Amino acid sequence: MAELTPEEFLDNIMIPEKSSDHICWNCTGLKPVLKGSKFPPADIIGWCKKIHWPHYWCVADFNVVKKCYAFEAKKK
Amino acid sequence: MAKDPRVTRIEDLPGPKSQGEMDEMKMPYEEYCKNLFDVGNEHTKPEALKGIKWLSCTMYIFTPHSVANLAELGAKVVKIEMPRMGDAMRHTSPFNECYLYPLHDTRPMTGTGLGFTNANPNKYFLTMDYHIPEMVEVFYGLVKKFDGLTELYRPGTLDKWKMSYRYLSEINPRFIYVWGGGFGYGPKIFGGSYDILGQAHAGLASVTGMHEYMGGHCTKQTNWVIDWQSGNIITCSILAAIHHRRKTGLGTMIEFSQVQVPTRMLGHTLPMYGKFGIVRQRWGNWDTQLCAHGIILCGKSDFPDADNPQDKFDARYVMVSAFQDADFKELCAITGMNDLYEKYKSHDKRVEGEAQVEIYGALEKWAEDKSRSEVAKILQDAGILAEPVRNDREVYESEHFRERGTVRWLDDPLFGDMLVHCGYSCGLMEKTPRRINWHWRPVGADNKKVYQDWLGVPQSTIQEWYDKAWI
Amino acid sequence: MCDIIWCKKEVDGKDCDTINYLDPYYFWNWEGTIACAECGTVYYIYMINGFMYKGPDERPGEKPDILPLYADKPYDGYSNYRPGVEGRTRPYQCMPRSWLTGTADMVKFSVRGRPVRGWRPQPPSAGLAGQFPYNWDIQKLTPEVWEEYQQKLSKGEVKDW
Ligand code: SF4
Ligand SMILES: [Zn+2]
């Protein structure tokens, strides 16, 4: 098995709680809600670290982000 | 006003009315302020709250501080403590050091720790186990003579003892009753509180410290800011209640949940979430609204040979503020960051997170071979706002604080030479300044004064209560 | 949660068996080399979000970037190295004072050399129910401190600030 990059490693240890159609999942900006989290409220998939950096924007799960000016694809 | 509106009288005109006033107005502002506030002679002036009498069944910092403000302003505040034990804060902090002796007659080997400071000046110290049936009437006797009470028990405790507002207002309808504690009524009514809990529960600790990106974790403020600040806000409510009573003749109840206070201190944090769903993040020693406006680390300590790590390692931080375009230009010129000036000419560009990382990084690089005072001097000479980050010792040595009387020595009647600030760090008042009369006193030091002189209890009874440890 | 390096290096025919603690506040996201507090073996680690991404790998001959803060030996009755053991653990610089001893400091004089009632025992109160109606008359109540104070005065050790 090829060695994991730090980003891939992080993806492996931070298991997200949700899955959805947001393009955020493929973006370096997303910090997902982790599996088993009691906080925060149930209706977000995670936080966008990018567009309001250094603040975080709550990415709602009912408002699917399909297109985003700040999208930056994760390296595959 | 002159009767005839066509007549001009000097009294009706703005400006000085006499030669003396004229001279006063011509005084340079500096001199004028020095005369007006006359720092160091506070005791020759009247006290704003003289005549107000307050009871305090409080512990630690938060609620004691709410009435310490009254005591510094001249109210007569009686702190009722547990017989022979006193406020837990006397025994709390700082651990094993800085005690002032004695604590109480029966405990000559125990002292009161300096953690008791600032929350208890000028108070009278009474002991009473007021929850035992034998002392209830005595407690009511105090309530009849006093204007108000501050307590911090679990919600409903004093109600159970028939000492809550609904009972006390029957005895004294002018009585102002303050409960101060953790959560107050609501889902967490039985939750106790500490400052750290307030900082955590209301989100303050989550925006203090370095950003996650910088490897930071949420951080509590070292000092008990929420306790001190909650105390101040209660004092505001008390003063408002006193004013209201002056108009209506009626007392009132104040219920104060400490964990609310940090939300007030958090400014735009919550509204920003409400409007945009943005969760504010901590940003270390920088500022998310202004840049450059932060604290940078210099390469060399001002005291490299000092014994104390606070001096040896920490005397390296400087606060810098140059967020206006002209100032930022000057900062860039003097530090050789002209390319950064070109890049971040407008404030909305340089306030962005990435820009800040670059700007402060470059600043710290520039300061790498300089000491803290060198950096501060270079920037100050260039007309940029910069100050070394001071520690306690340096605050003590600061001319600014000395001249304004913020930090001063008090010859305490019982404990001797004490360095104080508390009341003198709350702004100056011309006519009725705050003052510190005594730092604090031992447990029960004023028992005779209160029981005999104010309540008329005979000495033999006081002695009997004392022997039974009721007081 | 705290990751560890359990050093199994063989020293003189015996396993080192020392647990070097990687305090999360420091090592949460960290890459570099760290030495075992007991045997000095240098390990390379790379931690991401508190997880060990790479290592610990031995790096013989390299200079360590850092020392652990604390280490102990479970098979040796938990004998341990507390913070600040020269060459083994790194110093802990957060102590409020360099000379903090943990026992009460008996202070007779303030930093500017005037008497302060910071020692025990003190004379008891002068009356009913623990009251303290008088001022602290140091000359009367503690003549020896008064004497010391006079000497300080004459030696010019009493200052205004
Ligand atoms: S930058 Fe855009 S795509 Fe990326 S996480 Fe943020 S909102 Fe989603
Ligand atoms: Zn080892």
PDB file of C-alpha atoms in Angstrom, chain B residues 161-428:
ATOM      1  CA  TRP B 161     -34.424  28.712  55.641  1.00  0.00           C
ATOM      2  CA  LYS B 162     -37.141  31.364  55.298  1.00  0.00           C
ATOM      3  CA  MET B 163     -34.546  33.978  54.462  1.00  0.00           C
ATOM      4  CA  SER B 164     -35.268  34.538  50.788  1.00  0.00           C
ATOM      5  CA  TYR B 165     -36.697  37.677  49.252  1.00  0.00           C
ATOM      6  CA  ARG B 166     -40.312  36.709  49.765  1.00  0.00           C
ATOM      7  CA  TYR B 167     -39.749  36.377  53.512  1.00  0.00           C
ATOM      8  CA  LEU B 168     -37.358  39.277  53.976  1.00  0.00           C
ATOM      9  CA  SER B 169     -39.482  41.737  51.979  1.00  0.00           C
ATOM     10  CA  GLU B 170     -42.283  41.105  54.494  1.00  0.00           C
ATOM     11  CA  ILE B 171     -39.959  42.231  57.268  1.00  0.00           C
ATOM     12  CA  ASN B 172     -38.485  45.109  55.314  1.00  0.00           C
ATOM     13  CA  PRO B 173     -40.299  46.130  52.124  1.00  0.00           C
ATOM     14  CA  ARG B 174     -37.426  48.414  51.139  1.00  0.00           C
ATOM     15  CA  PHE B 175     -35.041  45.467  51.155  1.00  0.00           C
ATOM     16  CA  ILE B 176     -33.019  44.791  47.999  1.00  0.00           C
ATOM     17  CA  TYR B 177     -32.167  41.140  47.652  1.00  0.00           C
ATOM     18  CA  VAL B 178     -29.485  39.771  45.340  1.00  0.00           C
ATOM     19  CA  TRP B 179     -28.963  36.168  44.454  1.00  0.00           C
ATOM     20  CA  GLY B 180     -25.803  35.594  42.454  1.00  0.00           C
ATOM     21  CA  GLY B 181     -24.669  32.179  41.326  1.00  0.00           C
ATOM     22  CA  GLY B 182     -24.018  29.815  38.480  1.00  0.00           C
ATOM     23  CA  PHE B 183     -26.986  29.085  36.257  1.00  0.00           C
ATOM     24  CA  GLY B 184     -29.949  30.536  38.076  1.00  0.00           C
ATOM     25  CA  TYR B 185     -33.392  29.070  37.625  1.00  0.00           C
ATOM     26  CA  GLY B 186     -33.884  27.030  34.503  1.00  0.00           C
ATOM     27  CA  PRO B 187     -32.762  23.611  33.353  1.00  0.00           C
ATOM     28  CA  LYS B 188     -29.513  23.709  35.302  1.00  0.00           C
ATOM     29  CA  ILE B 189     -30.870  25.176  38.512  1.00  0.00           C
ATOM     30  CA  PHE B 190     -28.795  22.923  40.739  1.00  0.00           C
ATOM     31  CA  GLY B 191     -25.566  23.470  38.902  1.00  0.00           C
ATOM     32  CA  GLY B 192     -22.937  25.233  40.944  1.00  0.00           C
ATOM     33  CA  SER B 193     -20.543  27.537  39.225  1.00  0.00           C
ATOM     34  CA  TYR B 194     -16.969  28.536  39.029  1.00  0.00           C
ATOM     35  CA  ASP B 195     -15.379  31.153  36.886  1.00  0.00           C
ATOM     36  CA  ILE B 196     -13.888  28.511  34.611  1.00  0.00           C
ATOM     37  CA  LEU B 197     -17.320  27.023  34.099  1.00  0.00           C
ATOM     38  CA  GLY B 198     -18.635  30.399  33.025  1.00  0.00           C
ATOM     39  CA  GLN B 199     -15.753  30.856  30.634  1.00  0.00           C
ATOM     40  CA  ALA B 200     -16.418  27.436  29.162  1.00  0.00           C
ATOM     41  CA  HIS B 201     -20.222  27.276  29.225  1.00  0.00           C
ATOM     42  CA  ALA B 202     -20.785  30.629  27.526  1.00  0.00           C
ATOM     43  CA  GLY B 203     -18.150  30.176  24.865  1.00  0.00           C
ATOM     44  CA  LEU B 204     -15.519  32.637  26.038  1.00  0.00           C
ATOM     45  CA  ALA B 205     -12.775  30.035  26.370  1.00  0.00           C
ATOM     46  CA  SER B 206     -13.481  28.834  22.822  1.00  0.00           C
ATOM     47  CA  VAL B 207     -12.358  32.169  21.357  1.00  0.00           C
ATOM     48  CA  THR B 208      -9.364  32.642  23.653  1.00  0.00           C
ATOM     49  CA  GLY B 209      -5.960  31.284  22.724  1.00  0.00           C
ATOM     50  CA  MET B 210      -4.310  30.324  19.478  1.00  0.00           C
ATOM     51  CA  HIS B 211      -6.274  29.214  16.436  1.00  0.00           C
ATOM     52  CA  GLU B 212      -6.546  25.517  15.704  1.00  0.00           C
ATOM     53  CA  TYR B 213      -4.515  26.287  12.605  1.00  0.00           C
ATOM     54  CA  MET B 214      -1.674  27.541  14.818  1.00  0.00           C
ATOM     55  CA  GLY B 215      -1.827  24.380  16.885  1.00  0.00           C
ATOM     56  CA  GLY B 216      -3.802  26.120  19.610  1.00  0.00           C
ATOM     57  CA  HIS B 217      -6.439  24.886  21.989  1.00  0.00           C
ATOM     58  CA  CYS B 218      -9.246  26.754  23.623  1.00  0.00           C
ATOM     59  CA  THR B 219      -7.877  28.573  26.633  1.00  0.00           C
ATOM     60  CA  LYS B 220      -9.222  30.104  29.771  1.00  0.00           C
ATOM     61  CA  GLN B 221      -8.093  33.494  30.893  1.00  0.00           C
ATOM     62  CA  THR B 222      -5.689  32.879  33.768  1.00  0.00           C
ATOM     63  CA  ASN B 223      -7.396  35.236  36.125  1.00  0.00           C
ATOM     64  CA  TRP B 224     -11.037  34.796  37.106  1.00  0.00           C
ATOM     65  CA  VAL B 225     -12.348  37.418  34.720  1.00  0.00           C
ATOM     66  CA  ILE B 226     -15.907  36.198  34.784  1.00  0.00           C
ATOM     67  CA  ASP B 227     -16.034  36.372  38.560  1.00  0.00           C
ATOM     68  CA  TRP B 228     -14.700  39.890  38.639  1.00  0.00           C
ATOM     69  CA  GLN B 229     -16.832  41.075  35.788  1.00  0.00           C
ATOM     70  CA  SER B 230     -20.007  39.429  37.115  1.00  0.00           C
ATOM     71  CA  GLY B 231     -19.413  41.232  40.388  1.00  0.00           C
ATOM     72  CA  ASN B 232     -19.201  44.554  38.592  1.00  0.00           C
ATOM     73  CA  ILE B 233     -22.406  43.970  36.688  1.00  0.00           C
ATOM     74  CA  ILE B 234     -24.281  43.025  39.862  1.00  0.00           C
ATOM     75  CA  THR B 235     -23.101  46.280  41.394  1.00  0.00           C
ATOM     76  CA  CYS B 236     -24.676  48.137  38.473  1.00  0.00           C
ATOM     77  CA  SER B 237     -27.964  46.367  39.137  1.00  0.00           C
ATOM     78  CA  ILE B 238     -27.756  47.180  42.849  1.00  0.00           C
ATOM     79  CA  LEU B 239     -27.204  50.877  42.159  1.00  0.00           C
ATOM     80  CA  ALA B 240     -30.130  50.872  39.735  1.00  0.00           C
ATOM     81  CA  ALA B 241     -32.290  49.142  42.351  1.00  0.00           C
ATOM     82  CA  ILE B 242     -31.326  51.746  44.937  1.00  0.00           C
ATOM     83  CA  HIS B 243     -32.325  54.477  42.514  1.00  0.00           C
ATOM     84  CA  HIS B 244     -35.609  52.751  41.811  1.00  0.00           C
ATOM     85  CA  ARG B 245     -36.268  52.434  45.524  1.00  0.00           C
ATOM     86  CA  ARG B 246     -35.671  56.149  45.947  1.00  0.00           C
ATOM     87  CA  LYS B 247     -38.536  56.751  43.528  1.00  0.00           C
ATOM     88  CA  THR B 248     -40.950  54.059  44.674  1.00  0.00           C
ATOM     89  CA  GLY B 249     -39.906  53.222  48.214  1.00  0.00           C
ATOM     90  CA  LEU B 250     -39.803  49.559  47.323  1.00  0.00           C
ATOM     91  CA  GLY B 251     -37.051  47.008  47.355  1.00  0.00           C
ATOM     92  CA  THR B 252     -36.574  44.378  44.712  1.00  0.00           C
ATOM     93  CA  MET B 253     -34.942  41.073  43.906  1.00  0.00           C
ATOM     94  CA  ILE B 254     -32.007  40.644  41.570  1.00  0.00           C
ATOM     95  CA  GLU B 255     -31.323  37.149  40.231  1.00  0.00           C
ATOM     96  CA  PHE B 256     -27.963  36.952  38.538  1.00  0.00           C
ATOM     97  CA  SER B 257     -26.630  33.969  36.639  1.00  0.00           C
ATOM     98  CA  GLN B 258     -22.908  34.194  36.272  1.00  0.00           C
ATOM     99  CA  VAL B 259     -22.704  32.107  33.129  1.00  0.00           C
ATOM    100  CA  GLN B 260     -24.637  34.800  31.249  1.00  0.00           C
ATOM    101  CA  VAL B 261     -21.871  37.328  31.639  1.00  0.00           C
ATOM    102  CA  PRO B 262     -19.384  35.954  29.108  1.00  0.00           C
ATOM    103  CA  THR B 263     -22.023  36.120  26.388  1.00  0.00           C
ATOM    104  CA  ARG B 264     -22.247  39.854  27.027  1.00  0.00           C
ATOM    105  CA  MET B 265     -18.492  40.139  26.858  1.00  0.00           C
ATOM    106  CA  LEU B 266     -18.368  38.290  23.552  1.00  0.00           C
ATOM    107  CA  GLY B 267     -19.560  41.217  21.477  1.00  0.00           C
ATOM    108  CA  HIS B 268     -20.505  40.309  17.940  1.00  0.00           C
ATOM    109  CA  THR B 269     -19.896  36.593  18.389  1.00  0.00           C
ATOM    110  CA  LEU B 270     -23.463  35.430  18.840  1.00  0.00           C
ATOM    111  CA  PRO B 271     -25.164  37.883  16.464  1.00  0.00           C
ATOM    112  CA  MET B 272     -22.667  36.850  13.806  1.00  0.00           C
ATOM    113  CA  TYR B 273     -23.760  33.261  14.177  1.00  0.00           C
ATOM    114  CA  GLY B 274     -27.403  34.280  14.132  1.00  0.00           C
ATOM    115  CA  LYS B 275     -27.019  36.228  10.952  1.00  0.00           C
ATOM    116  CA  PHE B 276     -24.581  34.163   8.914  1.00  0.00           C
ATOM    117  CA  GLY B 277     -24.057  30.822  10.630  1.00  0.00           C
ATOM    118  CA  ILE B 278     -20.434  31.774  11.210  1.00  0.00           C
ATOM    119  CA  VAL B 279     -18.724  30.368  14.267  1.00  0.00           C
ATOM    120  CA  ARG B 280     -16.177  32.831  15.582  1.00  0.00           C
ATOM    121  CA  GLN B 281     -12.747  31.333  16.057  1.00  0.00           C
ATOM    122  CA  ARG B 282      -9.928  32.332  18.356  1.00  0.00           C
ATOM    123  CA  TRP B 283      -7.077  34.207  16.749  1.00  0.00           C
ATOM    124  CA  GLY B 284      -4.354  34.222  19.348  1.00  0.00           C
ATOM    125  CA  ASN B 285      -2.516  37.467  19.883  1.00  0.00           C
ATOM    126  CA  TRP B 286      -3.835  38.974  16.682  1.00  0.00           C
ATOM    127  CA  ASP B 287      -7.140  40.587  15.861  1.00  0.00           C
ATOM    128  CA  THR B 288      -9.716  39.434  13.357  1.00  0.00           C
ATOM    129  CA  GLN B 289     -11.067  42.958  12.827  1.00  0.00           C
ATOM    130  CA  LEU B 290      -7.858  44.980  12.672  1.00  0.00           C
ATOM    131  CA  CYS B 291      -4.400  44.491  11.219  1.00  0.00           C
ATOM    132  CA  ALA B 292      -1.690  45.175  12.176  1.00  0.00           C
ATOM    133  CA  HIS B 293      -3.018  45.115  15.714  1.00  0.00           C
ATOM    134  CA  GLY B 294      -1.517  42.372  17.818  1.00  0.00           C
ATOM    135  CA  ILE B 295       1.281  41.069  19.972  1.00  0.00           C
ATOM    136  CA  ILE B 296       4.518  39.864  18.435  1.00  0.00           C
ATOM    137  CA  LEU B 297       7.395  37.860  19.820  1.00  0.00           C
ATOM    138  CA  CYS B 298      10.870  39.374  19.707  1.00  0.00           C
ATOM    139  CA  GLY B 299      14.069  37.420  19.578  1.00  0.00           C
ATOM    140  CA  LYS B 300      15.721  38.663  22.733  1.00  0.00           C
ATOM    141  CA  SER B 301      14.518  38.988  26.284  1.00  0.00           C
ATOM    142  CA  ASP B 302      14.882  42.299  28.056  1.00  0.00           C
ATOM    143  CA  PHE B 303      16.162  40.404  31.096  1.00  0.00           C
ATOM    144  CA  PRO B 304      18.200  37.483  29.745  1.00  0.00           C
ATOM    145  CA  ASP B 305      20.002  36.950  33.058  1.00  0.00           C
ATOM    146  CA  ALA B 306      16.954  37.078  35.302  1.00  0.00           C
ATOM    147  CA  ASP B 307      16.213  34.277  37.699  1.00  0.00           C
ATOM    148  CA  ASN B 308      12.491  34.403  37.227  1.00  0.00           C
ATOM    149  CA  PRO B 309      11.285  32.656  34.049  1.00  0.00           C
ATOM    150  CA  GLN B 310       8.609  35.328  33.663  1.00  0.00           C
ATOM    151  CA  ASP B 311      11.361  37.855  33.114  1.00  0.00           C
ATOM    152  CA  LYS B 312      13.911  35.644  31.485  1.00  0.00           C
ATOM    153  CA  PHE B 313      11.717  34.093  28.805  1.00  0.00           C
ATOM    154  CA  ASP B 314       8.551  36.149  28.630  1.00  0.00           C
ATOM    155  CA  ALA B 315       9.992  39.644  28.453  1.00  0.00           C
ATOM    156  CA  ARG B 316       9.954  39.277  24.694  1.00  0.00           C
ATOM    157  CA  TYR B 317       6.467  40.319  23.694  1.00  0.00           C
ATOM    158  CA  VAL B 318       5.455  43.663  22.234  1.00  0.00           C
ATOM    159  CA  MET B 319       2.008  44.907  21.379  1.00  0.00           C
ATOM    160  CA  VAL B 320       1.913  46.735  18.017  1.00  0.00           C
ATOM    161  CA  SER B 321      -0.936  48.669  16.502  1.00  0.00           C
ATOM    162  CA  ALA B 322      -0.724  50.128  13.001  1.00  0.00           C
ATOM    163  CA  PHE B 323      -3.946  49.338  11.198  1.00  0.00           C
ATOM    164  CA  GLN B 324      -4.636  52.758   9.650  1.00  0.00           C
ATOM    165  CA  ASP B 325      -3.209  53.003   6.154  1.00  0.00           C
ATOM    166  CA  ALA B 326      -0.673  55.706   7.036  1.00  0.00           C
ATOM    167  CA  ASP B 327       0.508  53.855  10.129  1.00  0.00           C
ATOM    168  CA  PHE B 328       0.770  50.592   8.287  1.00  0.00           C
ATOM    169  CA  LYS B 329       2.801  52.282   5.607  1.00  0.00           C
ATOM    170  CA  GLU B 330       5.163  53.640   8.246  1.00  0.00           C
ATOM    171  CA  LEU B 331       5.397  50.242   9.931  1.00  0.00           C
ATOM    172  CA  CYS B 332       6.297  48.605   6.644  1.00  0.00           C
ATOM    173  CA  ALA B 333       8.839  51.297   5.846  1.00  0.00           C
ATOM    174  CA  ILE B 334      10.601  51.021   9.174  1.00  0.00           C
ATOM    175  CA  THR B 335      10.685  47.243   9.194  1.00  0.00           C
ATOM    176  CA  GLY B 336      11.660  46.909   5.543  1.00  0.00           C
ATOM    177  CA  MET B 337       8.433  45.203   4.523  1.00  0.00           C
ATOM    178  CA  ASN B 338       7.705  47.514   1.606  1.00  0.00           C
ATOM    179  CA  ASP B 339       6.631  44.647  -0.613  1.00  0.00           C
ATOM    180  CA  LEU B 340       4.007  43.737   1.982  1.00  0.00           C
ATOM    181  CA  TYR B 341       2.782  47.312   1.983  1.00  0.00           C
ATOM    182  CA  GLU B 342       2.299  47.175  -1.741  1.00  0.00           C
ATOM    183  CA  LYS B 343       0.517  43.876  -1.439  1.00  0.00           C
ATOM    184  CA  TYR B 344      -1.777  44.843   1.432  1.00  0.00           C
ATOM    185  CA  LYS B 345      -2.358  48.551   0.909  1.00  0.00           C
ATOM    186  CA  SER B 346      -6.023  48.406   1.815  1.00  0.00           C
ATOM    187  CA  HIS B 347      -7.209  47.347   5.227  1.00  0.00           C
ATOM    188  CA  ASP B 348      -9.736  44.821   4.020  1.00  0.00           C
ATOM    189  CA  LYS B 349      -6.922  43.021   2.227  1.00  0.00           C
ATOM    190  CA  ARG B 350      -4.525  42.935   5.165  1.00  0.00           C
ATOM    191  CA  VAL B 351      -7.139  41.939   7.717  1.00  0.00           C
ATOM    192  CA  GLU B 352      -7.695  38.630   5.911  1.00  0.00           C
ATOM    193  CA  GLY B 353      -6.376  35.632   7.785  1.00  0.00           C
ATOM    194  CA  GLU B 354      -3.735  34.669   5.237  1.00  0.00           C
ATOM    195  CA  ALA B 355      -2.471  38.222   5.018  1.00  0.00           C
ATOM    196  CA  GLN B 356      -2.117  38.399   8.796  1.00  0.00           C
ATOM    197  CA  VAL B 357      -0.129  35.194   8.861  1.00  0.00           C
ATOM    198  CA  GLU B 358       2.249  36.731   6.369  1.00  0.00           C
ATOM    199  CA  ILE B 359       2.447  40.186   7.979  1.00  0.00           C
ATOM    200  CA  TYR B 360       3.005  39.050  11.554  1.00  0.00           C
ATOM    201  CA  GLY B 361       5.409  36.397  10.347  1.00  0.00           C
ATOM    202  CA  ALA B 362       7.474  39.078   8.626  1.00  0.00           C
ATOM    203  CA  LEU B 363       7.290  41.332  11.692  1.00  0.00           C
ATOM    204  CA  GLU B 364       8.557  38.598  13.965  1.00  0.00           C
ATOM    205  CA  LYS B 365      11.303  37.812  11.515  1.00  0.00           C
ATOM    206  CA  TRP B 366      12.318  41.463  11.628  1.00  0.00           C
ATOM    207  CA  ALA B 367      12.254  41.388  15.451  1.00  0.00           C
ATOM    208  CA  GLU B 368      14.269  38.195  15.634  1.00  0.00           C
ATOM    209  CA  ASP B 369      17.569  39.894  16.455  1.00  0.00           C
ATOM    210  CA  LYS B 370      16.050  42.599  18.645  1.00  0.00           C
ATOM    211  CA  SER B 371      14.969  42.819  22.238  1.00  0.00           C
ATOM    212  CA  ARG B 372      11.493  43.775  23.327  1.00  0.00           C
ATOM    213  CA  SER B 373      12.429  47.279  24.387  1.00  0.00           C
ATOM    214  CA  GLU B 374      14.403  47.869  21.187  1.00  0.00           C
ATOM    215  CA  VAL B 375      11.383  46.942  19.102  1.00  0.00           C
ATOM    216  CA  ALA B 376       9.055  49.085  21.195  1.00  0.00           C
ATOM    217  CA  LYS B 377      11.399  52.046  20.947  1.00  0.00           C
ATOM    218  CA  ILE B 378      11.941  51.799  17.193  1.00  0.00           C
ATOM    219  CA  LEU B 379       8.211  51.696  16.610  1.00  0.00           C
ATOM    220  CA  GLN B 380       7.337  54.399  19.118  1.00  0.00           C
ATOM    221  CA  ASP B 381       9.972  56.688  17.629  1.00  0.00           C
ATOM    222  CA  ALA B 382       8.305  56.185  14.283  1.00  0.00           C
ATOM    223  CA  GLY B 383       5.013  57.305  15.796  1.00  0.00           C
ATOM    224  CA  ILE B 384       3.492  53.843  15.922  1.00  0.00           C
ATOM    225  CA  LEU B 385       1.578  52.621  18.931  1.00  0.00           C
ATOM    226  CA  ALA B 386       3.686  49.941  20.622  1.00  0.00           C
ATOM    227  CA  GLU B 387       4.067  48.798  24.225  1.00  0.00           C
ATOM    228  CA  PRO B 388       6.002  45.987  25.838  1.00  0.00           C
ATOM    229  CA  VAL B 389       3.776  43.306  27.378  1.00  0.00           C
ATOM    230  CA  ARG B 390       4.415  43.909  31.055  1.00  0.00           C
ATOM    231  CA  ASN B 391       4.449  41.520  33.976  1.00  0.00           C
ATOM    232  CA  ASP B 392       3.403  42.345  37.548  1.00  0.00           C
ATOM    233  CA  ARG B 393       6.755  43.661  38.573  1.00  0.00           C
ATOM    234  CA  GLU B 394       6.857  46.012  35.646  1.00  0.00           C
ATOM    235  CA  VAL B 395       3.337  47.189  36.344  1.00  0.00           C
ATOM    236  CA  TYR B 396       4.461  47.975  39.873  1.00  0.00           C
ATOM    237  CA  GLU B 397       7.367  49.966  38.496  1.00  0.00           C
ATOM    238  CA  SER B 398       5.321  51.791  35.877  1.00  0.00           C
ATOM    239  CA  GLU B 399       5.339  55.576  36.306  1.00  0.00           C
ATOM    240  CA  HIS B 400       1.948  55.839  34.690  1.00  0.00           C
ATOM    241  CA  PHE B 401       0.235  53.747  37.325  1.00  0.00           C
ATOM    242  CA  ARG B 402       2.112  55.417  40.137  1.00  0.00           C
ATOM    243  CA  GLU B 403       1.279  58.928  39.077  1.00  0.00           C
ATOM    244  CA  ARG B 404      -2.400  58.193  38.719  1.00  0.00           C
ATOM    245  CA  GLY B 405      -2.438  56.333  42.020  1.00  0.00           C
ATOM    246  CA  THR B 406      -3.618  53.100  40.446  1.00  0.00           C
ATOM    247  CA  VAL B 407      -1.007  51.090  42.297  1.00  0.00           C
ATOM    248  CA  ARG B 408      -0.106  52.286  45.753  1.00  0.00           C
ATOM    249  CA  TRP B 409       0.953  51.289  49.215  1.00  0.00           C
ATOM    250  CA  LEU B 410      -1.575  51.128  52.018  1.00  0.00           C
ATOM    251  CA  ASP B 411      -0.668  51.131  55.671  1.00  0.00           C
ATOM    252  CA  ASP B 412      -3.307  48.623  56.690  1.00  0.00           C
ATOM    253  CA  PRO B 413      -4.400  49.127  60.289  1.00  0.00           C
ATOM    254  CA  LEU B 414      -4.183  45.390  61.034  1.00  0.00           C
ATOM    255  CA  PHE B 415      -1.851  43.836  58.501  1.00  0.00           C
ATOM    256  CA  GLY B 416       0.754  46.491  57.860  1.00  0.00           C
ATOM    257  CA  ASP B 417       2.327  47.399  54.558  1.00  0.00           C
ATOM    258  CA  MET B 418       0.104  46.268  51.690  1.00  0.00           C
ATOM    259  CA  LEU B 419       0.410  46.955  47.984  1.00  0.00           C
ATOM    260  CA  VAL B 420      -3.075  47.628  46.623  1.00  0.00           C
ATOM    261  CA  HIS B 421      -4.879  48.668  43.514  1.00  0.00           C
ATOM    262  CA  CYS B 422      -8.533  47.473  43.579  1.00  0.00           C
ATOM    263  CA  GLY B 423     -10.511  50.628  44.352  1.00  0.00           C
ATOM    264  CA  TYR B 424      -7.908  52.801  42.756  1.00  0.00           C
ATOM    265  CA  SER B 425      -8.098  51.044  39.426  1.00  0.00           C
ATOM    266  CA  CYS B 426     -11.744  51.915  38.814  1.00  0.00           C
ATOM    267  CA  GLY B 427     -11.439  55.369  37.370  1.00  0.00           C
ATOM    268  CA  LEU B 428     -11.187  58.666  39.213  1.00  0.00           C
TER     269      LEU B 428
END
